[in-house]
CSV table of C-alpha atoms in Angstrom, one decimal:
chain,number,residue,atom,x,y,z
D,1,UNK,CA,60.3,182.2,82.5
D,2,UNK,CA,61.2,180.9,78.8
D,3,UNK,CA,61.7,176.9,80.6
D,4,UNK,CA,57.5,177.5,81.9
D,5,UNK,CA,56.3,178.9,78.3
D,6,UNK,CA,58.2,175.7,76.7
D,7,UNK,CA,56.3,173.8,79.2
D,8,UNK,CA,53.2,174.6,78.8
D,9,UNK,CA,53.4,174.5,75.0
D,10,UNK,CA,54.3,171.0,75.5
D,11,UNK,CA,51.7,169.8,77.6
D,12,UNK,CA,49.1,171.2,75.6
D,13,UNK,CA,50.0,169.1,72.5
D,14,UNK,CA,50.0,166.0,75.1
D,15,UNK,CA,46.7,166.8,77.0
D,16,UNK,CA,44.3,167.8,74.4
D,17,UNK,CA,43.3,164.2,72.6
D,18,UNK,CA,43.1,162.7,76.5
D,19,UNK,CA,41.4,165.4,77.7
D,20,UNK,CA,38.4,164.8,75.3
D,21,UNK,CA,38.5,160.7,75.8
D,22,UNK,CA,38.8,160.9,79.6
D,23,UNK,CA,36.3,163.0,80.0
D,24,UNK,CA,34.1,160.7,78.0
D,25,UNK,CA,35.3,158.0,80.4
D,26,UNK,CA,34.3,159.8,83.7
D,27,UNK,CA,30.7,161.0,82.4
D,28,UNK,CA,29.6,157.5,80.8
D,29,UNK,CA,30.2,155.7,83.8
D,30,UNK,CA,27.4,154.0,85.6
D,31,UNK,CA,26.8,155.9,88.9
D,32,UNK,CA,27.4,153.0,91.4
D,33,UNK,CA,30.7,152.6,90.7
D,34,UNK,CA,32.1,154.8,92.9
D,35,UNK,CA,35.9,153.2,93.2
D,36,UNK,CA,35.8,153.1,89.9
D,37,UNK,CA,34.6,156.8,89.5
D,38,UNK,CA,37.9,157.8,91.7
D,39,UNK,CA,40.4,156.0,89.6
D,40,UNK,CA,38.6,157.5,86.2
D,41,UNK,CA,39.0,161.0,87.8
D,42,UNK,CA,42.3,160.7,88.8
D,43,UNK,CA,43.7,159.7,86.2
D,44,UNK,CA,42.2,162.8,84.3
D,45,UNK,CA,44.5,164.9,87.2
D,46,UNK,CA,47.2,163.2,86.3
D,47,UNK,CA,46.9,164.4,82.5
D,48,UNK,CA,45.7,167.1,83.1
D,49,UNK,CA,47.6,168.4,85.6
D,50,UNK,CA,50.7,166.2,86.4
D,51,UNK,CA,52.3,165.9,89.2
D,52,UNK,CA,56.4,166.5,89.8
D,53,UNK,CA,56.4,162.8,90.8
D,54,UNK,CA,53.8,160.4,91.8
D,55,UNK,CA,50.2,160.2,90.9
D,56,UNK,CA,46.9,162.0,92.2
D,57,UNK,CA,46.1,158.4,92.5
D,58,UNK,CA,47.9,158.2,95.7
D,59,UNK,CA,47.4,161.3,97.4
D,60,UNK,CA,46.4,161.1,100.8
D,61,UNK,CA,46.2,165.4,101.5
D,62,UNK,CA,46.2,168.1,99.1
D,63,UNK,CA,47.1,171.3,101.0
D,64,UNK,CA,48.6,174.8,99.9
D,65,UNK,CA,52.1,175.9,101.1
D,66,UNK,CA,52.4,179.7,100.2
D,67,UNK,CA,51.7,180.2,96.6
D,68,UNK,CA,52.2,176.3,95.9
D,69,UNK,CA,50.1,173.3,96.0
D,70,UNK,CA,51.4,170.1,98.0
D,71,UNK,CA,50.1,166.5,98.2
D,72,UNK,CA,51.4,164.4,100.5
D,73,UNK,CA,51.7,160.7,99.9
D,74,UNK,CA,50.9,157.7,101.9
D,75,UNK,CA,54.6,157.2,102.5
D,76,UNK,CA,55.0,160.8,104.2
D,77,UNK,CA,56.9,162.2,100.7
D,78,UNK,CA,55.6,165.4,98.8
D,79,UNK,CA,55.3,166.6,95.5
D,80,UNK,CA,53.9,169.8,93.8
D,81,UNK,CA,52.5,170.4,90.2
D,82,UNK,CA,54.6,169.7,87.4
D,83,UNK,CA,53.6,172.9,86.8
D,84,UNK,CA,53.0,174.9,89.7
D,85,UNK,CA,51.5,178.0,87.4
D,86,UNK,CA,48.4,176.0,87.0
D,87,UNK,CA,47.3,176.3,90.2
D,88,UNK,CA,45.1,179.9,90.5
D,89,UNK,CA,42.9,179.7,93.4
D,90,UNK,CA,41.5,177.5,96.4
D,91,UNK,CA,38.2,177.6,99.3
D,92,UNK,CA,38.5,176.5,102.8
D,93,UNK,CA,41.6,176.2,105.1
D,94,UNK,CA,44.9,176.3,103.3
D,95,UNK,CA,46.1,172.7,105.2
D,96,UNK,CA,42.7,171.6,103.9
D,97,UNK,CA,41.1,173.2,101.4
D,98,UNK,CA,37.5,172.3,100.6
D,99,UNK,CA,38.0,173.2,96.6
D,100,UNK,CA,41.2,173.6,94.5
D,101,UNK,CA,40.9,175.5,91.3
D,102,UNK,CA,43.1,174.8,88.7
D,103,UNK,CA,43.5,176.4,85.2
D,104,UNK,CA,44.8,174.4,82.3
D,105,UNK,CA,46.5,175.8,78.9
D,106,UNK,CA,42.7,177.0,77.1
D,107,UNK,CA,42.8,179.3,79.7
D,108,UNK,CA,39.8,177.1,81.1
D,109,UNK,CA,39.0,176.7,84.8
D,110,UNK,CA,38.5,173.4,86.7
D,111,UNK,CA,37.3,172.9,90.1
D,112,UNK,CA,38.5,170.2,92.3
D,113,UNK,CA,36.1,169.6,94.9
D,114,UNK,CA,36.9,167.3,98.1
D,115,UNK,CA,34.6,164.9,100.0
D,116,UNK,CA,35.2,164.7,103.6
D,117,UNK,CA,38.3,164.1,104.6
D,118,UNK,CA,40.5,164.2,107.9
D,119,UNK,CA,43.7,165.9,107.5
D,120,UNK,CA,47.1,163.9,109.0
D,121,UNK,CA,45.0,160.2,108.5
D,122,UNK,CA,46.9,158.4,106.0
D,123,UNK,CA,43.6,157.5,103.6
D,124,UNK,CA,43.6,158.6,99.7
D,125,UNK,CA,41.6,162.0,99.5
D,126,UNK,CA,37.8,161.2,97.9
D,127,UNK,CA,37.0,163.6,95.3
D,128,UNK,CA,33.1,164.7,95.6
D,129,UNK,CA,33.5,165.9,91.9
D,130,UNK,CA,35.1,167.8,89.2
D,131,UNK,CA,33.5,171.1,87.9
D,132,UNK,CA,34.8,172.2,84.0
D,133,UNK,CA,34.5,175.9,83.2
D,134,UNK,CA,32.7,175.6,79.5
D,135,UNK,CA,32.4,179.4,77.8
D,136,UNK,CA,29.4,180.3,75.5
D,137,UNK,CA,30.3,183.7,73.5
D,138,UNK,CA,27.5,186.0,71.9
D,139,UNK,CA,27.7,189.6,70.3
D,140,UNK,CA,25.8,192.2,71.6
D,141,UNK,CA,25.9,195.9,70.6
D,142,UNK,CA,29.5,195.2,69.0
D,143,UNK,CA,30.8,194.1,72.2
D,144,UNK,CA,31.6,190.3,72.5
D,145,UNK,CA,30.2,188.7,76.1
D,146,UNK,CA,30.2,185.3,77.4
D,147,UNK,CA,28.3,183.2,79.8
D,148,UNK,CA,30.2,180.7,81.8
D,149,UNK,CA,28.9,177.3,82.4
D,150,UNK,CA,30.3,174.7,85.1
D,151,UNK,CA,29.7,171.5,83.9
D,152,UNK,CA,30.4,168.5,86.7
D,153,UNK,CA,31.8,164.8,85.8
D,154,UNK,CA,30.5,163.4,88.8
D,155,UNK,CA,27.2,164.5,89.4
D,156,UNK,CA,24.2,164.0,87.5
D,157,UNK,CA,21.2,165.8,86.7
D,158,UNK,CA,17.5,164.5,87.3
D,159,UNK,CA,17.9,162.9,83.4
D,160,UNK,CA,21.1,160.8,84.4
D,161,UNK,CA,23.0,164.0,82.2
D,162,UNK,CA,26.0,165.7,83.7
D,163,UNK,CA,25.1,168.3,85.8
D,164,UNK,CA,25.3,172.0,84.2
D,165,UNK,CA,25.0,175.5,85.5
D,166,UNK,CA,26.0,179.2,85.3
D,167,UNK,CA,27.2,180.5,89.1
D,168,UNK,CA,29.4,183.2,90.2
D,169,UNK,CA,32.3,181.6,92.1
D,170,UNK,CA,34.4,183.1,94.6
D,171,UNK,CA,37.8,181.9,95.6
D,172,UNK,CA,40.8,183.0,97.7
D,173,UNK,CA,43.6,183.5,94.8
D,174,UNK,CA,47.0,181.6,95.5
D,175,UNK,CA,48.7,185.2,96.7
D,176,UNK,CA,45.6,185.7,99.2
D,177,UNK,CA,43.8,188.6,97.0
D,178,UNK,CA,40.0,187.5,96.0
D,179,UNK,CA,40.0,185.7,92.9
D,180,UNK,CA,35.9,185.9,91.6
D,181,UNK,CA,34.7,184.4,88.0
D,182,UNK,CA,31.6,185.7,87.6
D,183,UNK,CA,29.0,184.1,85.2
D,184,UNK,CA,28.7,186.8,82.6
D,185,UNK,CA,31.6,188.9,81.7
D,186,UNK,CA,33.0,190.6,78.9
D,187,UNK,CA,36.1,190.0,76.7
């Protein structure tokens, strides 16, 4: 338990400055460039959310083995999160999930969402887009509230802006129970 709390502390010092600059990256890029788009948002996985060995770059199936997420490589090795706790919640079929949701040290949310892809062909997965969980906090009768906003890298709006809205999400939680983030809720 104490090894995952030093952990954690650790990778938030390293992914906080990143976080900000590749998520700059990913948004300002010109929307033909799709190859380009994939390597961008990759790489934000892999500072973000690291894995034990290898690179999201290389991933060829992303898939859920009990409480743990797997990727499997071109090579036919496997690897898990370097940390596993950072993985909360998933949609679709656990050997190929449609969306993974991962929550990094803010206590923030962030949706993986897959293109098409064939489980067992040896291609690199194709991410349709990443979805950020942004919070907006306002007082009301002395009781604090918040609205949450899902704010996508990939996809644009009708202005060329990054794509924002408030949804309720539902997932299946890593231990099978329903795992639901509403858009307003209370702290």
């Amino acid at each position: 338990m104490a090894i995952t709390n030093i952990n954690n502390t650790n990778n938030a010092q390293q992914e906080t400055p990143f976080m900000a600059e590749a998520v700059y990256a990913v948004e300002n890029m010109d929307a033909g460039h799709t190859e380009e788009k994939q390597h961008k948002i990759k790489n934000l996985l892999d500072q973000l959310f690291p894995l034990t060995k290898g690179t999201h770059q290389e991933v060829t199936n992303y898939l859920l083995d009990y409480h743990h997420l797997v990727v499997f490589f071109k090579d036919g090795s496997c690897s898990g999160l370097r940390n596993p706790g950072k993985f909360v919640a998933f949609t679709g079929h656990r050997s190929s999930p449609d969306t993974i949701l991962l929550k990094d040290n803010s206590g923030s949310h962030v949706e993986i969402i897959f293109g098409h892809h064939e489980p067992g062909k040896n291609t690199l997965v194709t991410i349709d887009d990443i979805e950020m969980e942004t919070c907006t906090t306002f007082s009301q009768d002395f009781s604090l509230a918040a609205m949450r906003h899902w704010i996508s890298l990939l996809k644009r709006d009708e202005t060329s802006h990054p794509k924002a809205r408030k949804e309720d999400k539902e997932y299946t939680a890593k231990n099978g129970d329903d795992y639901q983030l509403a858009c307003c809720f209370s702290l």
